[in-house]
CSV table of C-alpha atoms in Angstrom, one decimal:
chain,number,residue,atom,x,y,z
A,100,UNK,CA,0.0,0.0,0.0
A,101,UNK,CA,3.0,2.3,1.1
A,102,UNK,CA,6.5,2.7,-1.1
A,103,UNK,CA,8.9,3.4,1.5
A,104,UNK,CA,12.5,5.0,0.9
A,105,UNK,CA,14.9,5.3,3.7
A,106,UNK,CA,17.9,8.3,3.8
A,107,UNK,CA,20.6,8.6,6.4
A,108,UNK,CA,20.5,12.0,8.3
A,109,UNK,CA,23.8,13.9,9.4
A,110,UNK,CA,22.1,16.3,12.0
A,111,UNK,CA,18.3,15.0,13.0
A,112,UNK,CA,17.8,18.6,14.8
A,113,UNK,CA,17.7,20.2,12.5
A,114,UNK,CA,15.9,18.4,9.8
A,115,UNK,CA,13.1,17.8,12.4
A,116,UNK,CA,13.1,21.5,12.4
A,117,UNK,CA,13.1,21.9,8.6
A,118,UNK,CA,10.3,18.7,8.4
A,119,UNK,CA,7.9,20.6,10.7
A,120,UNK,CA,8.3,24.1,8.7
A,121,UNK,CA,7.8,21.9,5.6
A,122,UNK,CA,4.5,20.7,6.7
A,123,UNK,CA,3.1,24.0,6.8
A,124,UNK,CA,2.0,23.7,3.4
A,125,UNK,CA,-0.7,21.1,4.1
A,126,UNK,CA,-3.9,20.6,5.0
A,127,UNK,CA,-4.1,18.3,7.9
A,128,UNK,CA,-1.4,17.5,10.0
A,129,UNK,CA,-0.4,15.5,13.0
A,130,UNK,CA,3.6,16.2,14.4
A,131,UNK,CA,4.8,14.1,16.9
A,132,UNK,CA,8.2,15.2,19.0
A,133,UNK,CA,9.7,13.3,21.4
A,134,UNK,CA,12.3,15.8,21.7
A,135,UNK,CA,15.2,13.1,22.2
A,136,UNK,CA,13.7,13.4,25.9
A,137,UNK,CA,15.9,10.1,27.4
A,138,UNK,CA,11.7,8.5,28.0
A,139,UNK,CA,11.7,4.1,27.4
A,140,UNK,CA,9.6,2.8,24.9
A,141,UNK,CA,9.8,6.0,22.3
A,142,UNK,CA,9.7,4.3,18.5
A,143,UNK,CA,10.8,7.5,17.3
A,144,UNK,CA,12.6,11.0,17.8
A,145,UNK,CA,9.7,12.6,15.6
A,146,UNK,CA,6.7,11.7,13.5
A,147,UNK,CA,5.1,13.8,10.7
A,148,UNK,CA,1.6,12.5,8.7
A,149,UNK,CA,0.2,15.4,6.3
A,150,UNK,CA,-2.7,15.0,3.4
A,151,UNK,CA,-5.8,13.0,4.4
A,152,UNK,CA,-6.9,10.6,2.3
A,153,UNK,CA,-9.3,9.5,4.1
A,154,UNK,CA,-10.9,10.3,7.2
A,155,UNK,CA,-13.0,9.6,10.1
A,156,UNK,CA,-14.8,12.7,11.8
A,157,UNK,CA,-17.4,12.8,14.6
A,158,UNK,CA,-19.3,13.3,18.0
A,159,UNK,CA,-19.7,10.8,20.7
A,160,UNK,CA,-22.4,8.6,19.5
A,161,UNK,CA,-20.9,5.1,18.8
A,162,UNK,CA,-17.6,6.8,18.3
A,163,UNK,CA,-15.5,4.0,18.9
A,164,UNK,CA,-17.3,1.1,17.1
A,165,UNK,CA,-16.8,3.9,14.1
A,166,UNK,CA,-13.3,4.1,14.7
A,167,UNK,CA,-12.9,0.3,15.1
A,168,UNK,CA,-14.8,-0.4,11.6
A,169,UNK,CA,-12.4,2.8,10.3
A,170,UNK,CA,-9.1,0.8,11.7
A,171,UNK,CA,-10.0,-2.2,10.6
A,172,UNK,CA,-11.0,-1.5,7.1
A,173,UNK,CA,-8.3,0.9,6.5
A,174,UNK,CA,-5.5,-1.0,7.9
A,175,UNK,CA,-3.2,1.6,6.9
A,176,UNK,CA,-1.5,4.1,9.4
A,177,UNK,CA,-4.2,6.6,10.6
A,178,UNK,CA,-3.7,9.7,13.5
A,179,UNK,CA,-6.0,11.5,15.5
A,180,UNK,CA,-7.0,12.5,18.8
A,181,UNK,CA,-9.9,10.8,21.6
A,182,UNK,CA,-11.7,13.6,23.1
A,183,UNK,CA,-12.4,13.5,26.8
A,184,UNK,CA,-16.1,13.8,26.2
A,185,UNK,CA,-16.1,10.4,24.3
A,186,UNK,CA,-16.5,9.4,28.0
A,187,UNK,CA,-20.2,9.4,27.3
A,188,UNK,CA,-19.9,7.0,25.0
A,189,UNK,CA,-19.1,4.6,27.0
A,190,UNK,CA,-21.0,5.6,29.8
A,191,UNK,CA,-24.1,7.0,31.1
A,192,UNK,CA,-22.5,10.4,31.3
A,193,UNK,CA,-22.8,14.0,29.2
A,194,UNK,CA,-20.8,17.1,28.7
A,195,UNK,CA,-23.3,20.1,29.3
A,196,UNK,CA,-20.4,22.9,30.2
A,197,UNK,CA,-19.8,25.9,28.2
A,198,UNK,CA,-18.0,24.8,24.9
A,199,UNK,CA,-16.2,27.7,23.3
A,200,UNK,CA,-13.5,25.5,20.8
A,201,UNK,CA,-16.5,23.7,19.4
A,202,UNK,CA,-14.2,21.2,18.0
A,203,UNK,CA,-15.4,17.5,16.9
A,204,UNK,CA,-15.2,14.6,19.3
A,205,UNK,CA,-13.0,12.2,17.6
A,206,UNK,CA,-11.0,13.2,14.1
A,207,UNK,CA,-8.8,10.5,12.6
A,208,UNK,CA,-7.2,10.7,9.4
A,209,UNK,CA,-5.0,8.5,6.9
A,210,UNK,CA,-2.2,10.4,5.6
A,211,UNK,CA,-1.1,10.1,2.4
A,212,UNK,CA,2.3,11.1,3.3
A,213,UNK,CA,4.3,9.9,6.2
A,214,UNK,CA,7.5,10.5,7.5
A,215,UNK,CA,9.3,8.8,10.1
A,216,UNK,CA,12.5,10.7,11.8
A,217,UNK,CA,15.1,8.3,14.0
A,218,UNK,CA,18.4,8.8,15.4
A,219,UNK,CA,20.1,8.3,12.5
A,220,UNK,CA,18.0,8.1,9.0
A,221,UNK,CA,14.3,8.8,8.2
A,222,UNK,CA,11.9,7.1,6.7
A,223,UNK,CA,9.6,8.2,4.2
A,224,UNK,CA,6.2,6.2,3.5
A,225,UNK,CA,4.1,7.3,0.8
A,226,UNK,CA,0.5,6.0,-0.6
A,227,UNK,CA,1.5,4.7,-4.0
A,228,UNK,CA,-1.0,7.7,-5.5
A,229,UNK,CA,2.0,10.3,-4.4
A,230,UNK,CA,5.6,8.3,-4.2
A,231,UNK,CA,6.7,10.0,-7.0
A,232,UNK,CA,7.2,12.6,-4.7
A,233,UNK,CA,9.2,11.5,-2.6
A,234,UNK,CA,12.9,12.2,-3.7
A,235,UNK,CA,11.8,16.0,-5.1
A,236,UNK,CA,10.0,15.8,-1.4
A,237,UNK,CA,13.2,15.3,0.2
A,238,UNK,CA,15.5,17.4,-1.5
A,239,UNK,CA,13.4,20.1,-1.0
A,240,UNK,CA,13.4,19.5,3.2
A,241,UNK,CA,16.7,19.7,2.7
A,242,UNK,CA,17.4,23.2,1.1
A,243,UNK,CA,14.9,25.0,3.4
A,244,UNK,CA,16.5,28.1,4.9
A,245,UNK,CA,15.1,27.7,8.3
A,246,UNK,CA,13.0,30.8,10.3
A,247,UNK,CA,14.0,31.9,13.3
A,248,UNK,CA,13.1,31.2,16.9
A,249,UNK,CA,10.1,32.7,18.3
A,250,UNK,CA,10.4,33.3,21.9
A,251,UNK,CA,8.4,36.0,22.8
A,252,UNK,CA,7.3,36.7,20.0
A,253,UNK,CA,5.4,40.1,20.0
A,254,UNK,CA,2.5,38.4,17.7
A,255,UNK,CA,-1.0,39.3,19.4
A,256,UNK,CA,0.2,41.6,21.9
A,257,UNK,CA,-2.5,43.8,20.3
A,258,UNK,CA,-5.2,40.8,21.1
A,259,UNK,CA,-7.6,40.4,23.5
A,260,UNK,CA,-5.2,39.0,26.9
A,261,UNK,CA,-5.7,35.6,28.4
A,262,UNK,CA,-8.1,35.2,31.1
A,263,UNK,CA,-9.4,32.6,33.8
A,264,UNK,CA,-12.8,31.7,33.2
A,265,UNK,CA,-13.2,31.1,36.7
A,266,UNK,CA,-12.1,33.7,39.7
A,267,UNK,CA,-9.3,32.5,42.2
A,268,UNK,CA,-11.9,32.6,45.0
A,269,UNK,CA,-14.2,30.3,42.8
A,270,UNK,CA,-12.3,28.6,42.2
A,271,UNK,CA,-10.9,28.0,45.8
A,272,UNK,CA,-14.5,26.8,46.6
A,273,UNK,CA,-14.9,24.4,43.7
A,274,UNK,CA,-12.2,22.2,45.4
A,275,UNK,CA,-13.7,22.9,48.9
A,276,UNK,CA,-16.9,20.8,47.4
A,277,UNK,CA,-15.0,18.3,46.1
A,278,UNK,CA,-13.1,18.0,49.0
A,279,UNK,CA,-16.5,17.2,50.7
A,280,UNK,CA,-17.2,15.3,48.3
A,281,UNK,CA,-13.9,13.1,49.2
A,282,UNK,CA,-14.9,13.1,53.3
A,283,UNK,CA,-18.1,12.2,53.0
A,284,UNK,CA,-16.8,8.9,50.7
A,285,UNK,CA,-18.3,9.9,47.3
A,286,UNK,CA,-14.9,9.5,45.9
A,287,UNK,CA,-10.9,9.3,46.8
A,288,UNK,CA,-9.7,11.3,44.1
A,289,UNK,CA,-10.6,13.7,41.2
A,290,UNK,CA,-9.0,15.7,38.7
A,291,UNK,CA,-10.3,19.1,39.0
A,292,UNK,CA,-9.5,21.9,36.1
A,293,UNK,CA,-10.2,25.5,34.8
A,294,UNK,CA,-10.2,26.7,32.0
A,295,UNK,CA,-8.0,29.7,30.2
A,296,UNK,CA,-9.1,31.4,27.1
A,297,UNK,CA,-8.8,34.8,24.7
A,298,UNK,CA,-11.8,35.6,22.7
A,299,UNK,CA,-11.0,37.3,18.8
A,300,UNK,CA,-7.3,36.2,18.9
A,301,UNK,CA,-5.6,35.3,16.0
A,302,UNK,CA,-2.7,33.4,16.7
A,303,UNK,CA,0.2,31.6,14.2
A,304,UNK,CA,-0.8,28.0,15.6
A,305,UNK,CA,2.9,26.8,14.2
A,306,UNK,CA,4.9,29.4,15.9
A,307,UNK,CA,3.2,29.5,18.9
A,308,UNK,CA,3.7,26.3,18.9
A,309,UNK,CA,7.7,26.2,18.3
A,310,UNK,CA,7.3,28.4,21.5
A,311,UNK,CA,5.7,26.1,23.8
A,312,UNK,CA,7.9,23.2,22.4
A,313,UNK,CA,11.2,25.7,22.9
A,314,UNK,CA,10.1,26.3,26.4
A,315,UNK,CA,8.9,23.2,27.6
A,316,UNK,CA,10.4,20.1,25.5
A,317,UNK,CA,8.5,17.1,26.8
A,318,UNK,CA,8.5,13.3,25.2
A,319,UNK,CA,5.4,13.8,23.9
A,320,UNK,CA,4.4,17.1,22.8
A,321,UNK,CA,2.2,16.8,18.9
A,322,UNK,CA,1.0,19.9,16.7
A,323,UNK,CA,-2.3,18.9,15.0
A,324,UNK,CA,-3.7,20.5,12.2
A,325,UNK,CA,-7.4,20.0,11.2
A,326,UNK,CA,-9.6,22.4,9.3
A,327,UNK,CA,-10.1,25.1,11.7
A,328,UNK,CA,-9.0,23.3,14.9
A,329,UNK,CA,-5.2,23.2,16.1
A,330,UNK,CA,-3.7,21.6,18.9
A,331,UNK,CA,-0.2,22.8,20.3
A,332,UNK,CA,0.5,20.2,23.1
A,333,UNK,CA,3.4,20.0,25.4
A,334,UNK,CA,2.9,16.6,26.9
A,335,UNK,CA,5.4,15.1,29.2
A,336,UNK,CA,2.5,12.2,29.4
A,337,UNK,CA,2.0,8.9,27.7
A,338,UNK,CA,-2.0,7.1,28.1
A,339,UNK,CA,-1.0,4.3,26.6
A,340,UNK,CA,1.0,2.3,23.8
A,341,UNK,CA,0.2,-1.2,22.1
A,342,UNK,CA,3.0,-3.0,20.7
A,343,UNK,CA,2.2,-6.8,19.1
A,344,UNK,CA,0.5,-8.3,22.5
A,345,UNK,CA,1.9,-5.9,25.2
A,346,UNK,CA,0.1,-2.6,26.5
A,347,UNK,CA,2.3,0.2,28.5
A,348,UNK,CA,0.3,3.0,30.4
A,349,UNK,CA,2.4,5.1,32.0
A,350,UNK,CA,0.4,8.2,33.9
A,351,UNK,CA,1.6,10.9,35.9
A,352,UNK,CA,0.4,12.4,38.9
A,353,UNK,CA,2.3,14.5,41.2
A,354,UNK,CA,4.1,17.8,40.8
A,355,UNK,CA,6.9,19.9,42.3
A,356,UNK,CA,8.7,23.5,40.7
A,357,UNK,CA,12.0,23.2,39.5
A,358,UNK,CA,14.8,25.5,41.2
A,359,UNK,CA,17.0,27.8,39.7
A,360,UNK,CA,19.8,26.4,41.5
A,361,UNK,CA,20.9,22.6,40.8
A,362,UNK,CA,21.3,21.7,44.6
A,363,UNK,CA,17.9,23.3,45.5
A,364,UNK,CA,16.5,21.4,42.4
A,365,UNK,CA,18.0,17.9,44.1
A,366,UNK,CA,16.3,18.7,47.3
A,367,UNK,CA,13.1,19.3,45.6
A,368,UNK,CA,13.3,16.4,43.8
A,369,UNK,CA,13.8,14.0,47.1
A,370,UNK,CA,11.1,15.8,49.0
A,371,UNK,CA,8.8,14.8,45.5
A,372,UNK,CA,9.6,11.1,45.9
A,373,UNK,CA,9.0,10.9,49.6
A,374,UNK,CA,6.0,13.0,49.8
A,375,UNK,CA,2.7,11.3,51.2
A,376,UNK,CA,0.1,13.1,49.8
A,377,UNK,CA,1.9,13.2,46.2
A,378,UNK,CA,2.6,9.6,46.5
A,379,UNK,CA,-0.9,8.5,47.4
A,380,UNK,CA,-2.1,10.9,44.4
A,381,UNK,CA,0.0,8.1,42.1
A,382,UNK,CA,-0.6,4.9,44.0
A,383,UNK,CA,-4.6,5.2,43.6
A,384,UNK,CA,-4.3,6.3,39.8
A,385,UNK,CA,-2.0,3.2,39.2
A,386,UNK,CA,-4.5,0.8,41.1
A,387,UNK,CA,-7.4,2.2,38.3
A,388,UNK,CA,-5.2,1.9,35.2
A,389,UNK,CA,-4.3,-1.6,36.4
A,390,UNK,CA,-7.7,-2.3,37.3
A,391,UNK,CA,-8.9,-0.5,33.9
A,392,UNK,CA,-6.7,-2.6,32.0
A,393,UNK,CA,-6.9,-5.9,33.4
A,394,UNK,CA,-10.5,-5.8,31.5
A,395,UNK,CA,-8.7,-6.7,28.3
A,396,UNK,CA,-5.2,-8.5,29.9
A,397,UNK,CA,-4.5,-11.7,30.0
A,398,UNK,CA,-5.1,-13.0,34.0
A,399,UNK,CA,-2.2,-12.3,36.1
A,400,UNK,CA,-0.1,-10.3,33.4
A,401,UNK,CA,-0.7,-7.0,34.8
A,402,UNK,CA,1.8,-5.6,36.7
A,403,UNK,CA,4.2,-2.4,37.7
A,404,UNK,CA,6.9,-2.1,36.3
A,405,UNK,CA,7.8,1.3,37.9
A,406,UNK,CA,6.1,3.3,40.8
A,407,UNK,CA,6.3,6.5,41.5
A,408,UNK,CA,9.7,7.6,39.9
A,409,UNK,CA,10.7,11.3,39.6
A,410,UNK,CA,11.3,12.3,36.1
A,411,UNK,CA,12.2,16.2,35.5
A,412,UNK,CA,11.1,18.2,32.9
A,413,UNK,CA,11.8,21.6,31.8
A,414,UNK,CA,9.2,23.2,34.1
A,415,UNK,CA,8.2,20.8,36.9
A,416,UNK,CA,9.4,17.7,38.4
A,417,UNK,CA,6.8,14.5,38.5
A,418,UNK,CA,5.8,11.2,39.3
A,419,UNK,CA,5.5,8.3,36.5
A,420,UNK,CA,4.8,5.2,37.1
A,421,UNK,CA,4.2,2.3,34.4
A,422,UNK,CA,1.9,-0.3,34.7
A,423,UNK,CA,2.5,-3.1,31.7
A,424,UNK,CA,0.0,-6.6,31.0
A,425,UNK,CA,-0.4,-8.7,28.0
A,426,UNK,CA,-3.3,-8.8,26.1
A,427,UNK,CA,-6.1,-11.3,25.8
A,428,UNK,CA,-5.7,-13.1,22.7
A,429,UNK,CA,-8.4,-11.7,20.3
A,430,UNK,CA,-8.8,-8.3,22.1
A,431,UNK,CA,-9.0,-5.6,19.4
A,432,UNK,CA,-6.8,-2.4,20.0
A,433,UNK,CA,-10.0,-0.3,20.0
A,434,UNK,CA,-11.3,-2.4,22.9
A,435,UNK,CA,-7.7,-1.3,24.7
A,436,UNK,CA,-8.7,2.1,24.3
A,437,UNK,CA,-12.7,1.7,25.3
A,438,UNK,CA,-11.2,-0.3,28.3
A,439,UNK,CA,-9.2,2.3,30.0
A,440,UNK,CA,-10.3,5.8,28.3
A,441,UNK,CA,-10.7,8.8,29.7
A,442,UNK,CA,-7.5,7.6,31.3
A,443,UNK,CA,-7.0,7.5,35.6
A,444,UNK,CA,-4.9,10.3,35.6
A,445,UNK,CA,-7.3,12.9,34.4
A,446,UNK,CA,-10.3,11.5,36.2
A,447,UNK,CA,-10.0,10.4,39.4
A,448,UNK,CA,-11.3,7.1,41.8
A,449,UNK,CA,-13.8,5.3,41.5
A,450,UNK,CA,-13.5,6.6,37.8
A,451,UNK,CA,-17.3,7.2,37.1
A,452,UNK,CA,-18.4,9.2,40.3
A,453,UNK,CA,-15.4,11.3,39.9
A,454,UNK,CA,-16.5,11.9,36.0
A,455,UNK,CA,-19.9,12.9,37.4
A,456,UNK,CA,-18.4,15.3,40.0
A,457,UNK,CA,-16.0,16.5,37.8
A,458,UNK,CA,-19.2,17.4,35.3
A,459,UNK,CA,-21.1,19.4,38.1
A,460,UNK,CA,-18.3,21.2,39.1
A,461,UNK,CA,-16.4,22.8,36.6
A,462,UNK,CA,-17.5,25.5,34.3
A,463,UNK,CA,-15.9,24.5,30.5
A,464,UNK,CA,-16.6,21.2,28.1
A,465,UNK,CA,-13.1,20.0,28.2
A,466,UNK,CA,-13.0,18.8,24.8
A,467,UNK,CA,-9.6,18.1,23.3
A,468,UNK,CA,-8.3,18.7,27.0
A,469,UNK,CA,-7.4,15.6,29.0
A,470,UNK,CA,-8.4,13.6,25.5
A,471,UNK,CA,-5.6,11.4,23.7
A,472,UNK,CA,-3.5,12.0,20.7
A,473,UNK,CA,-1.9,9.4,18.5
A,474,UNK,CA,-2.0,6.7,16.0
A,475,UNK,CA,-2.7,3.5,15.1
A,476,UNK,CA,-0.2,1.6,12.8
A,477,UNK,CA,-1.3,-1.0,9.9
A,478,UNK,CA,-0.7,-3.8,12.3
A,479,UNK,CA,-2.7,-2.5,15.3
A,480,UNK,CA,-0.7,-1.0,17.3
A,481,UNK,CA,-0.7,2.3,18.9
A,482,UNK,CA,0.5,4.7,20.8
A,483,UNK,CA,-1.4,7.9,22.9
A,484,UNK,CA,-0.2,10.9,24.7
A,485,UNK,CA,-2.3,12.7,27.3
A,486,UNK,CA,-3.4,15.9,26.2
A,487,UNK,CA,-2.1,18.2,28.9
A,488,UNK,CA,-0.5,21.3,28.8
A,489,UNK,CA,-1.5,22.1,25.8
A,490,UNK,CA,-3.4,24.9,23.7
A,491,UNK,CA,-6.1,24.8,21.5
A,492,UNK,CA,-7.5,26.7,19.0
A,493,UNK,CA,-10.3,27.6,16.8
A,494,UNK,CA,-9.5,29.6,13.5
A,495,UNK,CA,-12.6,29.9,12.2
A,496,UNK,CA,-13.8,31.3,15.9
A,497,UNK,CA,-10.6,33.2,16.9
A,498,UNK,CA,-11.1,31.4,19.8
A,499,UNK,CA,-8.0,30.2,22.2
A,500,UNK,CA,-7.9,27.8,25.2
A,501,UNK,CA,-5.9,26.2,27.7
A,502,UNK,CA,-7.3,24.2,31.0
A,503,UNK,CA,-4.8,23.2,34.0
A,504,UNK,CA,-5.7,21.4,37.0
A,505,UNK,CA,-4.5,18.7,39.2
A,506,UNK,CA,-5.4,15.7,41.5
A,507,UNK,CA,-7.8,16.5,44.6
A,508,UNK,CA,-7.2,14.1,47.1
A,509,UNK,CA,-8.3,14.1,51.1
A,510,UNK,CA,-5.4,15.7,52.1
A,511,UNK,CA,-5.0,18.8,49.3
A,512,UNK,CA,-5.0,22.4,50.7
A,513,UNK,CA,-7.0,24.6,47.9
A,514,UNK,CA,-4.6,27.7,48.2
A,515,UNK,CA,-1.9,25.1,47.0
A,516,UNK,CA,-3.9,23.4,44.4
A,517,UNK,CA,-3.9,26.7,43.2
A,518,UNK,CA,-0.2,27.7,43.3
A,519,UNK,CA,0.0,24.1,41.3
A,520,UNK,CA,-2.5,25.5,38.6
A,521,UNK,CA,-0.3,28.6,38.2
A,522,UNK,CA,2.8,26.7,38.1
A,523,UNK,CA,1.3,24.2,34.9
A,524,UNK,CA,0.0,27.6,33.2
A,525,UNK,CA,3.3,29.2,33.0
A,526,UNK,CA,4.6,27.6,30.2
A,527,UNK,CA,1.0,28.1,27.8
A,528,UNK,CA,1.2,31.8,29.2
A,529,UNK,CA,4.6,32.6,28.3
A,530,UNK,CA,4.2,30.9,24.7
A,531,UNK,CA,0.8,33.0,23.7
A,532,UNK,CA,3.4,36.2,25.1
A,533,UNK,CA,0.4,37.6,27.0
A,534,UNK,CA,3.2,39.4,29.5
């Protein structure tokens, strides 16, 4: 189905750069950056699919039977993102908060070109309908006279500035409720978030973009292009990854600043890994996703292969853990994902009450937010990111958005939930330049 040429690559940095101001061009696109971030289990530095051929677009109602029928009868490589609202697909849930992104629930596509970038060569897999392109495709990567850096930019200082669409005091006493919703049993934890946004902005997605990337490089950050919707995520998170029989979900939960110092930073990062209410944050998110994915493993194959081990990132410190299990033989990779989405991490425990509190409290449809971005390969496999810190927009509205929020667990203090809010917003804030 695919011609596929392979070329060795003298500096990967910098074609990566060139590839993703290549793409520009195009219609749809989906980037994926690992940023050489040292993360296990990465298949490649970076990944760029551009030019649907075909594609899958729509709203919750039997959204994943549509995308299994799509997988299966493409077989082909397709990318997309899980919305978080596809939640009420699977259960008896709904999404009734303000929507101002209006973007589609699920949107998968099938490139017709694909490029794979790796330490050393790239490859470049092409529907036979273009692979004549491919050398002229190269060449002219190659020769491209890259733009400069955009840090700071002063693009949209003129625009409207970005603001919270709930009040500090507001939101103060949304966790107050859910922390009464914790003592009185309802539920152990929940993810709790708020919104950012800018009415009438127009923003240069791929630039702003470049800046969050610049500022933040995490193992997992993807620039999609869709019609009128854009995502520019920076996500140090993986939801989950399929590879032959074997599953990986590998969430975070836990967060600490980063010093300026390096011996401050060290002392930060052993208070992390020996605090109890960050650790208990991780431990009942790692019993769900093992409980969530022992629906489809095979019995006894679930286990952790890492708990609650600090990795560091360019803004924050946190807590990974990886849970792994083999899968039950016949299990298709869509059931995977209908198993364990809207992944623990961005929910909370027991997973459906926390949904339902999660709904009554906060004020914005989370959309894209807290979804999944990713692909499927022709075999079946896959792999997901966790859309956080990340910002979305609408062209067609001039409307921009980020959400932030973190675990609520018995023993979280609301003034410091807060400070962590602030903390996770920094990065989104300083790449929209709204200083």
């Amino acid at each position: 189905m695919r011609t596929t040429t392979e070329y060795l690559l003298k500096d990967p940095s910098v074609f990566k750069k060139k590839l993703f101001q290549w793409s520009s061009q195009f219609h749809e696109i989906a980037w994926l950056d690992s940023n050489n971030y040292p993360q296990t289990a990465s298949n490649f530095e970076a990944v760029l699919a551009v030019e649907a051929f075909t594609a899958l677009k729509t709203d919750h109602f039997g959204a994943f039977e549509q995308l299994k029928e799509y997988q299966e009868i493409t077989k082909d490589w397709i990318f997309g993102y899980l919305s978080y609202d596809l939640k009420n697909d699977l259960e008896k849930l709904s999404s009734k908060n303000f929507d101002g992104l209006k973007i589609p629930e699920l949107y998968f596509f099938q490139p017709q070109k694909l490029i794979l970038v790796g330490k050393e060569k790239v490859e470049f897999h092409y529907l036979k309908m273009v692979d004549d392109e491919i050398a002229s495709d190269y060449d002219e990567i190659l020769q491209l006279e890259l733009e400069p850096k955009h840090i700071n930019s002063k693009e949209g200082k003129e625009a409207s500035s970005v603001l919270p669409r709930i009040s500090k005091e507001q939101y103060l006493s949304k966790v107050s409720e859910m922390l009464e919703h914790i003592h009185r049993g309802d539920i152990y934890e929940a993810n709790f978030c708020q919104e950012y946004f800018s009415e009438n902005r127009n923003i240069d997605a791929a630039k702003v973009f470049q800046n969050l990337n610049e500022i933040s490089s995490p193992p997992f950050a993807s620039f999609l292009k869709l019609e009128d919707y854009y995502l520019l995520s920076a996500s140090p998170e993986r939801y989950i990854k399929k590879e032959g029989n074997k599953v990986i979900s590998q969430p975070i939960k836990g967060t600490a600043r980063r010093a300026e110092t390096e011996e401050e930073d060290s002392k930060i990062i052993e208070m992390l890994a020996k605090d109890p209410k960050e650790l208990s944050e991780n431990v009942m998110i790692v019993d769900l996703v093992r409980n969530d994915i022992s629906r489809v493993a095979k019995k006894g194959s679930v286990q952790v292969d890492e708990l609650c081990k600090v990795y560091s990132f360019k803004q924050v410190h946190q807590l990974v853990s990886t849970i792994s299990a083999e899968l039950e033989v016949g299990c298709t990779p869509v059931e995977v994902l209908q198993a364990t989405f809207p992944m623990g991490s961005m929910t909370g425990a027991p997973k459906i009450s926390a949904m339902k509190i999660i709904e009554e409290l906060e004020e914005s449809k989370r959309g894209l937010y807290s979804g999944a971005v990713g692909y499927f390969t022709p075999d079946g496999d896959f792999d997901f990111n966790v859309v956080i810190r990340s910002i979305l927009y609408n062209a067609n509205l001039n409307y921009v958005s980020f959400s932030v929020g973190g675990a609520i667990t018995s023993k979280s203090i609301p003034e410091q939930e807060y400070e962590e809010c602030l903390l996770k917003a920094k990065a989104m804030l300083q790449a929209l330049d709204t200083k």
